[in-house]
């Protein structure tokens, strides 16, 4: 599944979400994570987010059944999302 | 039935009641469920034929869902065999995400009630809960239910004892089954 | 689905905040999502410590190491969390049972020849005439069924491979030439390309076997004691026509590679780093290609086909149900 997660949380809490999302998704920009995951993994991720959530935290999860359904255009420097090469 | 009978269930009960004995094959609640859902899956599972981490991730997140209700009940391990959740009322509760697989869940609960009664001499009633659907159902070990669960348990023992897996059969549950890729290849 | 990741950069591989971090000599540090990683490939100069290895271990991620002069150096296989002793016992029993071992080896060779033949059939309809070789491969596939020892089966396989490789030079667009298969070291560009792709196919099989409880060192076609994982060599032979040969034809014939992507040294010919990246890009895309699977009634990727092939073998070993090595049906 295609997943894009963006968040806007108090500065001292960004680390929590970054750490939580980094193990399963690609950190493509400041508070933006992207990935192609299994439905089971997405359930896990959502559970983990719910467990961390506080009143001031805003997190949005975009999802699509297949990563192939989503097109993107990338400008500027930076790795292509989903690149398998470093 | 008498001591000399060859009823595998009698042998099982005898072994379970004896604190110094151990049944050849322990029966778990999950095995009872599998027996109802797919005997082939039960056979694979009883042999410890494992599924890799990739396959486990692919499947729907139902397993994860079920664990998310854990904090609302008190869980007990009974003889390392069954893990039951007890409500404050003393009833045994089994939580399911959806009522789609109602019968297997009911049988699993019946097995717990039967085990408590038959092996440990504890009489209890059960509650089958589907929090998502706001549905609850009482389950009692009536004479009829006792007969049913005992025939299932004989079936479980028979299946697990087989040398080879039960024959392949296409079922609707195949698509969501962890063993699909092993089973059909 | 977890994906492979290839590191060409030089640098340090570390564990950081429960995932992998690469501190590159050039460029920003980069994080890899450990839970979405199938296998890690190291192509550059990478140092790592036990904490990084521990993390890979916890998540069951194999590491395949490719060197500069020698394409494939070896693999680091994480230990399995649930060792199923029973599976290994049954695998060795099956190996030790002459007729069961022969049965598996026969199925493997038949599938391997089938897949070679499928490639030639494809190019036969595209301006080449391979009728004679196609017939020869059919006959060899039949003959494989009648052989009574693994040694003689290997002879049949060698004949098939010779006939098959004999067509490569015709299929490959000039200036690429493959008149003789030479490796160790590869003597020219086409040989270098094929060696690299064969090594990749082999590592794909190593990763797939690692996910089951089968022991990679006990093969059925190859004799244990060879220096590599013999079960991986067995499975790789089935998939080489699909994952290595076909990818090579595509890369060469669409002119995605030129001789500039290779460098000749005293001890043979090698792909440059740019060349390797081009090949790996195509290889990874091929692993992702999907086909409708008649037995699973869903679309599966080529990578999954390697996995289900190993599952099928494992099931055969444990239950005696038929082994279905992958024969191209699409």
XYZ file of N, CA and C in Angstrom, chain C residues 37-161:
375
model
N 12.729 -3.677 4.860
C 13.924 -4.077 4.136
C 13.922 -5.593 3.965
N 14.032 -6.034 2.723
C 14.101 -7.473 2.476
C 15.543 -7.938 2.650
N 16.424 -7.484 1.760
C 17.839 -7.823 1.842
C 18.659 -6.574 1.576
N 19.822 -6.521 2.207
C 20.709 -5.376 2.032
C 21.914 -5.809 1.210
N 22.235 -5.013 0.181
C 23.388 -5.313 -0.665
C 24.441 -4.247 -0.478
N 25.652 -4.663 -0.194
C 26.751 -3.709 -0.047
C 27.664 -3.814 -1.257
N 27.770 -2.709 -1.992
C 28.638 -2.694 -3.178
C 29.850 -1.788 -2.975
N 29.752 -0.909 -1.980
C 30.852 0.024 -1.745
C 31.721 -0.445 -0.585
N 32.560 0.471 -0.102
C 33.369 0.166 1.074
C 32.555 0.572 2.289
N 32.031 -0.385 2.993
C 31.161 -0.074 4.118
C 31.701 -0.751 5.372
N 31.806 0.027 6.439
C 32.187 -0.588 7.710
C 30.934 -0.696 8.564
N 30.872 -1.737 9.382
C 29.727 -1.825 10.292
C 30.155 -2.520 11.564
N 29.390 -2.265 12.616
C 29.760 -2.844 13.907
C 28.723 -3.873 14.344
N 28.934 -4.445 15.518
C 28.040 -5.518 15.975
C 26.638 -5.007 16.276
N 26.504 -3.731 16.644
C 25.152 -3.217 16.923
C 24.327 -3.191 15.631
N 24.979 -2.806 14.540
C 24.272 -2.801 13.253
C 23.904 -4.240 12.869
N 24.844 -5.149 13.069
C 24.555 -6.550 12.749
C 23.434 -7.091 13.628
N 23.438 -6.666 14.893
C 22.390 -7.107 15.816
C 21.021 -6.676 15.331
N 20.941 -5.457 14.841
C 19.665 -4.943 14.328
C 19.204 -5.765 13.119
N 20.142 -6.035 12.218
C 19.809 -6.833 11.032
C 19.354 -8.234 11.463
N 20.012 -8.749 12.472
C 19.654 -10.042 13.032
C 18.227 -10.055 13.565
N 17.909 -9.036 14.381
C 16.582 -8.943 14.979
C 15.484 -8.933 13.925
N 15.787 -8.307 12.796
C 14.757 -8.164 11.771
C 14.892 -9.182 10.650
N 15.812 -10.099 10.806
C 15.960 -11.174 9.817
C 16.365 -10.687 8.436
N 17.193 -9.647 8.377
C 17.598 -9.107 7.068
C 18.974 -9.667 6.661
N 19.051 -10.414 5.570
C 20.353 -10.896 5.109
C 21.138 -9.770 4.434
N 22.471 -9.843 4.520
C 23.335 -8.874 3.850
C 24.183 -9.608 2.814
N 24.134 -9.139 1.586
C 24.957 -9.734 0.537
C 26.049 -8.747 0.174
N 27.272 -9.239 0.172
C 28.401 -8.339 -0.026
C 29.057 -8.573 -1.383
N 29.130 -7.498 -2.140
C 29.749 -7.548 -3.451
C 31.032 -6.746 -3.405
N 32.079 -7.310 -3.943
C 33.362 -6.619 -3.903
C 33.668 -5.993 -5.236
N 34.825 -5.417 -5.320
C 35.191 -4.715 -6.534
C 35.694 -5.683 -7.610
N 36.680 -6.487 -7.278
C 37.244 -7.374 -8.289
C 36.466 -8.677 -8.436
N 35.943 -9.117 -7.314
C 35.213 -10.360 -7.322
C 33.763 -9.942 -7.107
N 32.885 -10.272 -8.020
C 31.526 -9.749 -7.914
C 30.859 -10.073 -6.591
N 30.832 -11.343 -6.231
C 30.108 -11.723 -5.038
C 31.071 -12.245 -3.996
N 31.107 -11.608 -2.852
C 32.035 -12.005 -1.789
C 31.416 -13.024 -0.858
N 30.155 -12.800 -0.515
C 29.523 -13.700 0.437
C 28.320 -13.040 1.073
N 27.664 -13.766 1.967
C 26.461 -13.249 2.604
C 26.572 -13.371 4.114
N 25.968 -12.410 4.794
C 25.810 -12.536 6.227
C 24.350 -12.898 6.460
N 24.119 -14.089 6.980
C 22.742 -14.523 7.196
C 22.376 -14.408 8.662
N 21.327 -13.642 8.966
C 20.918 -13.546 10.366
C 20.473 -14.908 10.859
N 20.657 -15.146 12.122
C 20.226 -16.444 12.641
C 18.704 -16.470 12.702
N 18.155 -17.640 12.527
C 16.702 -17.744 12.532
C 16.186 -17.709 13.951
N 15.032 -17.041 14.130
C 14.500 -16.943 15.482
C 13.847 -18.258 15.917
N 13.104 -18.879 15.027
C 12.526 -20.178 15.395
C 13.205 -21.227 14.540
N 14.195 -21.871 15.090
C 14.848 -22.907 14.318
C 13.957 -24.142 14.346
N 13.568 -24.554 13.162
C 12.720 -25.721 13.091
C 13.591 -26.925 12.779
N 14.061 -27.571 13.835
C 14.957 -28.714 13.668
C 14.339 -29.780 12.800
N 13.042 -29.932 12.944
C 12.339 -30.953 12.178
C 12.524 -30.792 10.675
N 12.460 -29.556 10.209
C 12.594 -29.307 8.777
C 13.965 -29.749 8.276
N 15.004 -29.406 9.020
C 16.352 -29.763 8.603
C 16.530 -31.285 8.622
N 15.993 -31.922 9.653
C 16.073 -33.387 9.730
C 15.420 -34.005 8.496
N 14.230 -33.533 8.167
C 13.519 -34.083 7.012
C 14.255 -33.775 5.708
N 14.873 -32.602 5.649
C 15.625 -32.213 4.449
C 16.805 -33.163 4.242
N 17.518 -33.457 5.312
C 18.671 -34.348 5.201
C 18.220 -35.773 4.881
N 17.113 -36.188 5.499
C 16.555 -37.512 5.183
C 16.222 -37.622 3.709
N 15.599 -36.562 3.195
C 15.211 -36.560 1.779
C 16.449 -36.623 0.899
N 17.468 -35.875 1.303
C 18.725 -35.885 0.554
C 19.334 -37.286 0.550
N 19.223 -37.945 1.668
C 19.851 -39.248 1.851
C 19.086 -40.388 1.184
N 17.836 -40.121 0.847
C 16.994 -41.138 0.216
C 17.203 -41.018 -1.297
N 17.929 -42.000 -1.845
C 18.345 -41.934 -3.240
C 17.217 -41.569 -4.207
N 16.088 -42.237 -4.048
C 15.035 -42.014 -5.041
C 14.335 -40.669 -4.828
N 14.202 -40.267 -3.569
C 13.569 -38.953 -3.331
C 14.483 -37.835 -3.830
N 15.780 -37.981 -3.574
C 16.711 -36.951 -4.036
C 16.682 -36.866 -5.560
N 16.688 -38.039 -6.194
C 16.666 -38.060 -7.660
C 15.384 -37.404 -8.187
N 14.272 -37.667 -7.509
C 12.990 -37.082 -7.924
C 13.049 -35.563 -7.916
N 13.576 -35.007 -6.842
C 13.674 -33.544 -6.735
C 14.624 -33.000 -7.801
N 15.790 -33.650 -7.931
C 16.784 -33.182 -8.909
C 16.206 -33.235 -10.321
N 15.456 -34.282 -10.626
C 14.839 -34.397 -11.954
C 13.862 -33.249 -12.193
N 13.021 -32.981 -11.202
C 12.055 -31.879 -11.342
C 12.777 -30.552 -11.546
N 13.878 -30.369 -10.824
C 14.623 -29.111 -10.942
C 15.219 -28.950 -12.341
N 15.835 -30.018 -12.834
C 16.455 -29.955 -14.164
C 15.392 -29.741 -15.247
N 14.283 -30.459 -15.097
C 13.211 -30.312 -16.085
C 12.725 -28.858 -16.115
N 12.559 -28.268 -14.934
C 12.087 -26.880 -14.875
C 13.133 -25.934 -15.460
N 14.392 -26.199 -15.134
C 15.465 -25.354 -15.636
C 15.509 -25.396 -17.174
N 15.418 -26.595 -17.740
C 15.425 -26.714 -19.211
C 14.175 -26.062 -19.804
N 13.052 -26.259 -19.143
C 11.812 -25.631 -19.597
C 11.995 -24.115 -19.711
N 12.622 -23.519 -18.693
C 12.780 -22.064 -18.674
C 13.799 -21.563 -19.695
N 14.827 -22.379 -19.941
C 15.770 -22.009 -21.011
C 15.014 -21.998 -22.339
N 14.231 -23.039 -22.525
C 13.502 -23.210 -23.780
C 12.499 -22.062 -23.995
N 11.872 -21.633 -22.887
C 10.895 -20.538 -22.993
C 11.560 -19.273 -23.534
N 12.807 -19.030 -23.118
C 13.527 -17.856 -23.633
C 13.777 -17.980 -25.133
N 14.204 -19.169 -25.547
C 14.483 -19.349 -26.977
C 13.207 -19.260 -27.800
N 12.111 -19.758 -27.234
C 10.836 -19.670 -27.953
C 10.460 -18.218 -28.177
N 10.703 -17.410 -27.155
C 10.390 -15.988 -27.251
C 11.178 -15.344 -28.393
N 12.492 -15.638 -28.449
C 13.313 -15.013 -29.494
C 13.149 -15.704 -30.836
N 12.647 -16.923 -30.846
C 12.397 -17.644 -32.083
C 11.337 -16.932 -32.920
N 10.393 -16.288 -32.234
C 9.330 -15.578 -32.952
C 9.764 -14.151 -33.265
N 10.977 -13.794 -32.878
C 11.445 -12.430 -33.119
C 12.653 -12.437 -34.051
N 12.470 -13.083 -35.172
C 13.471 -13.002 -36.219
C 14.611 -13.995 -36.147
N 14.610 -14.890 -35.137
C 15.676 -15.886 -35.080
C 15.108 -17.272 -35.359
N 15.977 -18.162 -35.787
C 15.549 -19.542 -36.061
C 16.220 -20.490 -35.077
N 15.493 -20.896 -34.058
C 16.084 -21.785 -33.059
C 15.415 -23.157 -33.051
N 14.718 -23.480 -34.143
C 13.917 -24.711 -34.167
C 14.709 -25.948 -33.724
N 15.920 -26.083 -34.238
C 16.711 -27.267 -33.892
C 17.028 -27.340 -32.395
N 17.445 -26.206 -31.861
C 17.793 -26.197 -30.433
C 16.547 -26.418 -29.581
N 15.435 -25.834 -30.018
C 14.178 -26.037 -29.280
C 13.853 -27.527 -29.206
N 14.018 -28.208 -30.338
C 13.760 -29.655 -30.356
C 14.739 -30.398 -29.450
N 15.988 -29.969 -29.534
C 17.002 -30.628 -28.715
C 16.686 -30.478 -27.223
N 16.272 -29.265 -26.841
C 15.939 -29.040 -25.423
C 14.721 -29.859 -25.004
N 13.737 -29.972 -25.890
C 12.569 -30.815 -25.573
C 13.012 -32.239 -25.315
N 13.887 -32.724 -26.186
C 14.350 -34.101 -26.057
C 15.138 -34.288 -24.754
N 15.960 -33.277 -24.424
C 16.752 -33.380 -23.191
C 15.867 -33.326 -21.948
N 14.804 -32.536 -22.032
C 13.878 -32.474 -20.904
C 13.224 -33.845 -20.684
N 12.850 -34.484 -21.791
C 12.277 -35.838 -21.689
C 13.305 -36.818 -21.143
N 14.529 -36.671 -21.648
C 15.569 -37.601 -21.232
C 15.853 -37.481 -19.732
N 15.734 -36.263 -19.224
C 15.973 -36.046 -17.794
C 15.075 -36.947 -16.946
N 13.862 -37.173 -17.426
C 12.897 -37.995 -16.665
C 13.337 -39.454 -16.562
N 14.222 -39.877 -17.472
C 14.572 -41.296 -17.503
C 15.933 -41.585 -16.866
N 16.656 -40.548 -16.475
C 17.984 -40.783 -15.898
C 17.863 -41.422 -14.517
N 18.866 -42.226 -14.174
C 18.723 -42.963 -12.925
C 19.718 -42.515 -11.849
N 20.476 -41.463 -12.136
C 21.343 -40.951 -11.068
C 21.487 -39.444 -11.210
N 21.826 -38.830 -10.103
C 22.005 -37.375 -10.117
C 23.187 -37.009 -11.021
N 24.210 -37.859 -11.047
C 25.387 -37.587 -11.880
C 24.990 -37.527 -13.361
N 24.207 -38.511 -13.801
C 23.836 -38.513 -15.218
C 22.866 -37.367 -15.527
N 22.067 -36.985 -14.522
C 21.199 -35.816 -14.710
C 22.039 -34.567 -14.959
N 23.127 -34.463 -14.216
C 24.013 -33.318 -14.392
C 24.566 -33.288 -15.814
N 24.810 -34.472 -16.364
C 25.272 -34.556 -17.749
C 24.229 -33.997 -18.705
N 22.964 -34.347 -18.480
C 21.873 -33.848 -19.317
C 21.788 -32.332 -19.205
N 21.918 -31.849 -17.984
C 21.849 -30.412 -17.748
C 22.966 -29.685 -18.497
N 24.168 -30.273 -18.455
C 25.314 -29.653 -19.126
C 25.082 -29.571 -20.635
N 24.519 -30.633 -21.199
C 24.216 -30.628 -22.634
C 23.205 -29.535 -22.972
N 22.160 -29.433 -22.125
C 21.118 -28.439 -22.370
C 21.701 -27.031 -22.309
N 22.509 -26.805 -21.280
C 23.081 -25.479 -21.105
C 24.009 -25.109 -22.274
